[in-house]
Tab-separated table of C-alpha atoms in Angstrom:
chain	number	residue	atom	x	y	z
A	1218	MET	CA	0.145	-0.035	-0.189
A	1219	ILE	CA	1.232	3.541	-0.718
A	1220	LYS	CA	0.845	5.903	2.362
A	1221	ILE	CA	0.524	9.604	1.367
A	1222	ALA	CA	0.344	12.470	3.668
A	1223	VAL	CA	-0.444	15.899	2.293
A	1224	CYS	CA	0.376	18.499	4.404
A	1225	ASP	CA	-1.018	22.166	3.814
A	1226	ASP	CA	-2.275	25.184	6.163
A	1227	GLU	CA	-4.865	25.875	3.344
A	1228	ARG	CA	-8.057	23.812	3.070
A	1229	TYR	CA	-8.749	24.309	-0.390
A	1230	PHE	CA	-5.101	23.087	-1.557
A	1231	ARG	CA	-5.306	20.146	0.560
A	1232	GLU	CA	-8.986	19.136	-0.888
A	1233	ARG	CA	-7.036	19.573	-4.417
A	1234	MET	CA	-4.282	17.974	-3.859
A	1235	ASN	CA	-6.280	14.513	-2.178
A	1236	LYS	CA	-8.650	15.056	-5.552
A	1237	MET	CA	-6.112	14.857	-7.840
A	1238	LEU	CA	-4.036	11.915	-5.666
A	1239	THR	CA	-7.094	10.272	-5.637
A	1240	GLU	CA	-7.846	10.466	-9.232
A	1241	TYR	CA	-4.437	9.631	-10.235
A	1242	MET	CA	-4.395	6.123	-7.985
A	1243	GLU	CA	-7.916	4.874	-8.895
A	1244	GLU	CA	-6.811	5.400	-12.560
A	1245	LYS	CA	-3.511	3.340	-11.986
A	1246	GLY	CA	-5.295	0.628	-9.699
A	1247	TYR	CA	-2.820	1.138	-6.872
A	1248	CYS	CA	-3.834	0.492	-3.366
A	1249	TYR	CA	-3.258	3.965	-1.354
A	1250	ASP	CA	-4.238	5.788	1.825
A	1251	ILE	CA	-3.911	9.629	1.674
A	1252	THR	CA	-4.141	11.586	5.261
A	1253	ASP	CA	-4.271	15.434	5.147
A	1254	PHE	CA	-2.535	17.594	7.856
A	1255	LYS	CA	-3.014	21.014	8.629
A	1256	SER	CA	0.396	22.043	9.452
A	1257	GLY	CA	4.318	20.519	9.825
A	1258	GLU	CA	3.635	20.576	13.551
A	1259	GLU	CA	0.518	18.274	13.205
A	1260	PHE	CA	2.050	15.715	10.840
A	1261	LEU	CA	5.037	15.590	12.968
A	1262	LYS	CA	3.422	15.019	16.093
A	1263	ALA	CA	1.465	12.338	14.280
A	1264	THR	CA	4.829	10.887	13.077
A	1265	VAL	CA	6.895	11.128	15.859
A	1266	GLN	CA	7.048	6.967	17.015
A	1267	LYS	CA	6.955	6.323	13.124
A	1268	MET	CA	7.620	7.288	9.962
A	1269	ASP	CA	5.245	5.083	7.760
A	1270	TYR	CA	4.604	7.290	4.611
A	1271	THR	CA	5.843	6.485	1.437
A	1272	ILE	CA	5.194	9.948	-0.049
A	1273	VAL	CA	4.957	13.735	2.174
A	1274	PHE	CA	3.410	16.367	0.002
A	1275	LEU	CA	4.463	19.787	1.611
A	1276	ASP	CA	3.590	23.255	1.225
A	1277	VAL	CA	6.444	25.162	1.256
A	1278	ASN	CA	4.886	28.273	3.255
A	1279	MET	CA	3.113	26.835	6.491
A	1280	LYS	CA	3.186	28.991	9.655
A	1281	GLU	CA	4.702	27.853	12.678
A	1282	ILE	CA	6.993	24.880	11.058
A	1283	ASP	CA	7.783	25.478	7.054
A	1284	GLY	CA	7.540	22.680	4.734
A	1285	ILE	CA	11.560	22.735	4.699
A	1286	GLU	CA	11.774	22.580	8.672
A	1287	THR	CA	9.305	19.768	8.376
A	1288	ALA	CA	11.089	18.239	5.348
A	1289	ARG	CA	14.578	18.254	7.864
A	1290	ALA	CA	12.497	16.482	10.538
A	1291	ILE	CA	11.335	13.851	8.285
A	1292	ARG	CA	15.074	13.048	6.846
A	1293	CYS	CA	15.940	12.344	10.686
A	1294	LEU	CA	13.045	9.816	10.930
A	1295	SER	CA	13.322	8.193	7.585
A	1296	ALA	CA	15.929	8.293	4.456
A	1297	ASP	CA	13.033	6.527	2.439
A	1298	THR	CA	10.155	8.672	2.436
A	1299	TYR	CA	9.736	10.526	-0.813
A	1300	ILE	CA	9.510	14.671	-0.095
A	1301	VAL	CA	7.374	16.679	-2.613
A	1302	PHE	CA	7.151	20.200	-2.537
A	1303	VAL	CA	4.209	22.047	-3.515
A	1304	THR	CA	3.387	25.947	-3.181
A	1305	ALA	CA	0.710	28.221	-4.572
């Protein structure tokens, strides 16, 4: 299963990314799970014990902990997770 995290502080962009990913994954017939996070902080709190996401989509500009800082923390937890930066 491909586990995907979408981390963006704007709901519109989380929903849009979720919709695009869902359409793509279903078209390709992949088994997947998508989880949305409202901030880098929320994402890191949820994954502090175990990083089990295959791909993480990170908004570059977020309040508190931005996408770059979140990516650095991800790398401390896992070298195998793919990180994709997105921004409006």
